[in-house]
C-alpha positions in Angstrom: 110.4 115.6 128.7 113.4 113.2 128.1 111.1 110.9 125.6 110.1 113.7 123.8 113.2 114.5 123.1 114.3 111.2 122.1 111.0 111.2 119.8 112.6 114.2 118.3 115.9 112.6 117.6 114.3 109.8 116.1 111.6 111.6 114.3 114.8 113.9 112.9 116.6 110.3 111.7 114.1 109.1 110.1 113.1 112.2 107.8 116.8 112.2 106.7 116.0 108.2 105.7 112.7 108.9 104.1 112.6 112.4 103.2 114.4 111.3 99.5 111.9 108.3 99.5 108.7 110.1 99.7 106.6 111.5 96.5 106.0 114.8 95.1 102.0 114.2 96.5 102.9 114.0 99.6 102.6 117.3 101.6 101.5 116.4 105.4 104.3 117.6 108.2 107.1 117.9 105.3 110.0 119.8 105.5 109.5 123.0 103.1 105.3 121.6 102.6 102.5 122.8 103.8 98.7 123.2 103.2 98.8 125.9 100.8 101.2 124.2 98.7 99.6 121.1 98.3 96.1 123.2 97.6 98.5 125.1 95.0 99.3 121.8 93.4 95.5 120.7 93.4 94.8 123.6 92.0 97.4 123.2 88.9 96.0 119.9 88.4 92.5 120.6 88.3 92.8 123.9 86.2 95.4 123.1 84.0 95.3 119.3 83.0 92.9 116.4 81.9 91.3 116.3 85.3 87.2 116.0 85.3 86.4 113.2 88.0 87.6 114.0 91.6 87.8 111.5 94.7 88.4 112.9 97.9 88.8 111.1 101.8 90.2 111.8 105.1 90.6 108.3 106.2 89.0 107.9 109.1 90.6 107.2 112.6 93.9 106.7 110.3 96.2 107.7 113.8 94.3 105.9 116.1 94.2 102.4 114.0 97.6 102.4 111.9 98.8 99.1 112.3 101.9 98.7 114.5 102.7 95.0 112.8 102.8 96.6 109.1 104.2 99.7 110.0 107.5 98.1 112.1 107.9 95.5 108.7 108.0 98.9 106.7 110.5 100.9 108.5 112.7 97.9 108.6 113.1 98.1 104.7 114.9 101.2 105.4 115.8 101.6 108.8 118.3 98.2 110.7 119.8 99.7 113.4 118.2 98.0 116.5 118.1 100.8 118.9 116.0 102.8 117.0 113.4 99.8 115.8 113.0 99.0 119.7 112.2 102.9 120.4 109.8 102.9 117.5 108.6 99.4 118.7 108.1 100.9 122.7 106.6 103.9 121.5 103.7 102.1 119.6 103.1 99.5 122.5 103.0 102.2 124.9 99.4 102.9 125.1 97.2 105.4 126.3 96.0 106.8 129.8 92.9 106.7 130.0 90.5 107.1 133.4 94.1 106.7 135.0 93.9 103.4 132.6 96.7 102.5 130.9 95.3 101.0 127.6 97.2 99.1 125.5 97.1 98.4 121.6 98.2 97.0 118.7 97.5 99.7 116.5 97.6 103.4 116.3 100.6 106.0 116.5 102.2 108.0 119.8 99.1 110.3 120.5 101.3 113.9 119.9 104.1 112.1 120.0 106.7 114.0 117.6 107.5 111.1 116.0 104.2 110.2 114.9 104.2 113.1 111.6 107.3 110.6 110.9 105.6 107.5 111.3 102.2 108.3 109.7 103.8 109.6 106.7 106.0 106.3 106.2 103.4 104.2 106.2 100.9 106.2 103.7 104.0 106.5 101.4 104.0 103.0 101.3 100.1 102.5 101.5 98.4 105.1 99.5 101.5 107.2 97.9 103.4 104.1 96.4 100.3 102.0 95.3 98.8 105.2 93.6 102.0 105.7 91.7 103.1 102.1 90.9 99.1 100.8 90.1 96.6 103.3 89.6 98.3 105.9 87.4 100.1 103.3 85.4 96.3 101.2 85.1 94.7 104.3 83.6 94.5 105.4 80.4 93.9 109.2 81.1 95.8 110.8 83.8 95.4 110.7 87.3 97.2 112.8 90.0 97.3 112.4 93.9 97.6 115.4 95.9 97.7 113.8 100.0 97.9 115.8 103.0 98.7 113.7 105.8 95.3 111.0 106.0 93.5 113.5 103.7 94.1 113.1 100.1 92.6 113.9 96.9 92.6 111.6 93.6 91.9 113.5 90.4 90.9 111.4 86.9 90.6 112.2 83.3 88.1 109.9 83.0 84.3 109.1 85.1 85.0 105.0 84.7 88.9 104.9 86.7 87.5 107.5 88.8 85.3 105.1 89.7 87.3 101.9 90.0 89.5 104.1 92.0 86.4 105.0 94.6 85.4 101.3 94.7 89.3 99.9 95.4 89.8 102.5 98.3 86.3 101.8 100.0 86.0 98.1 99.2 89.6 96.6 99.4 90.5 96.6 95.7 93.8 96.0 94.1 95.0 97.2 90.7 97.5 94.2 89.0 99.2 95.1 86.2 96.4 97.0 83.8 93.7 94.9 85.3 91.1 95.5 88.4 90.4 92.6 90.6 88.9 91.6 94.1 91.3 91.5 96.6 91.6 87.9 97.9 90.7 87.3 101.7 93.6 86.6 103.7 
C-alpha cells in the first residue's frame, strides 16, 4: 500500500514536469484526454484535411519490453533530483512474481504500477511523439498528423509514397535526416 502511494506521488511529480512537454497527439492516461477525444481529433484529421494514406499500430509488448536504460537517460533530461531517479530506478528493477519467482529484468514498466501511465508516456514522447514531429512531418511534402493513444497510434499522410516510407521506418528501423530517408546504421 505504502509504494503505491509513493508511485502516486511520483507519478503526480512527474506529470507536473512533463505534462507542458508532451504534444497535442498525445492522448493515453492524460489529464483532461481520453479515448473519445483522441478519436474526435482522428476524426477531424481524416474528414477535414489532406489525409488519404493511413498507418496504424499498437506496438506490441510496448509495457512489458520498454527499456529501463533509455528510459532512466530520458527522465534525467528533465528530472535531477536523486531521490526520485532512484525510486524510478527501484521500481523498474523490481521485477515480477511469477510461480512465487521473482523475475528480474532490464526492460519493461511497474506491471499496474501507477507510475507506469507516467513512464510509458515519457518515453513515447520522446520515441514516437518527438521523432514524428521533428522528422516525419517536417520530411513530407503533404501533411501528416499523429493521433497516439498510449502504445496505439495512428499516422495519417496526404500522400501513398511517405505513407509508405513512414510504414517501412517504424517496422524496419528507419530514420528520417533532415528531408532524406536512410537505413539506420547498426549499432
Amino acid at each position: 500500500m505504502e509504494d503505491r502511494l509513493v508511485q502516486r506521488a511520483v507519478a503526480r511529480i512527474l506529470e507536473a514536469i512533463y505534462e507542458p512537454e508532451f504534444l497535442p497527439c498525445s492522448y493515453g492516461f492524460r489529464p483532461n484526454k481520453s479515448p473519445h477525444l483522441a478519436l474526435r481529433e482522428l476524426r477531424n484529421h481524416l474528414m477535414g484535411g489532406k489525409v488519404n494514406w493511413v498507418f496504424e499500430t499498437d506496438i506490441r509488448g510496448f509495457f512489458n519490453h520498454l527499456s529501463h536504460k533509455w528510459l532512466m537517460k530520458m527522465i534525467r533530461l528533465k528530472v535531477g533530483d536523486p531521490v526520485i531517479l532512484r525510486l524510478i530506478g527501484k521500481w523498474l528493477r523490481a521485477g515480477a512474481l511469477i510461480d512465487g519467482i521473482v523475475v528480474r529484468t532490464g526492460e519493461g514498466t511497474p506491471q499496474g504500477g501507477p507510475v507506469s501511465p507516467v513512464l510509458a508516456n515519457i518515453y513515447l514522447h520522446y520515441v514516437i511523439d518527438l521523432w514524428f514531429d521533428k522528422r516525419v512531418k517536417r520530411g513530407c511534402k503533404g501533411t501528416a498528423h499523429l493521433v497516439r493513444f498510449a502504445d496505439d497510434f495512428v499516422a495519417g499522410f496526404q500522400y501513398q509514397n511517405e505513407a509508405k516510407l513512414f510504414s517501412l521506418a517504424v517496422k524496419g528501423g528507419w530514420v528520417i535526416s533532415a528531408w532524406k530517408w536512410r537505413r539506420r546504421k547498426p549499432g
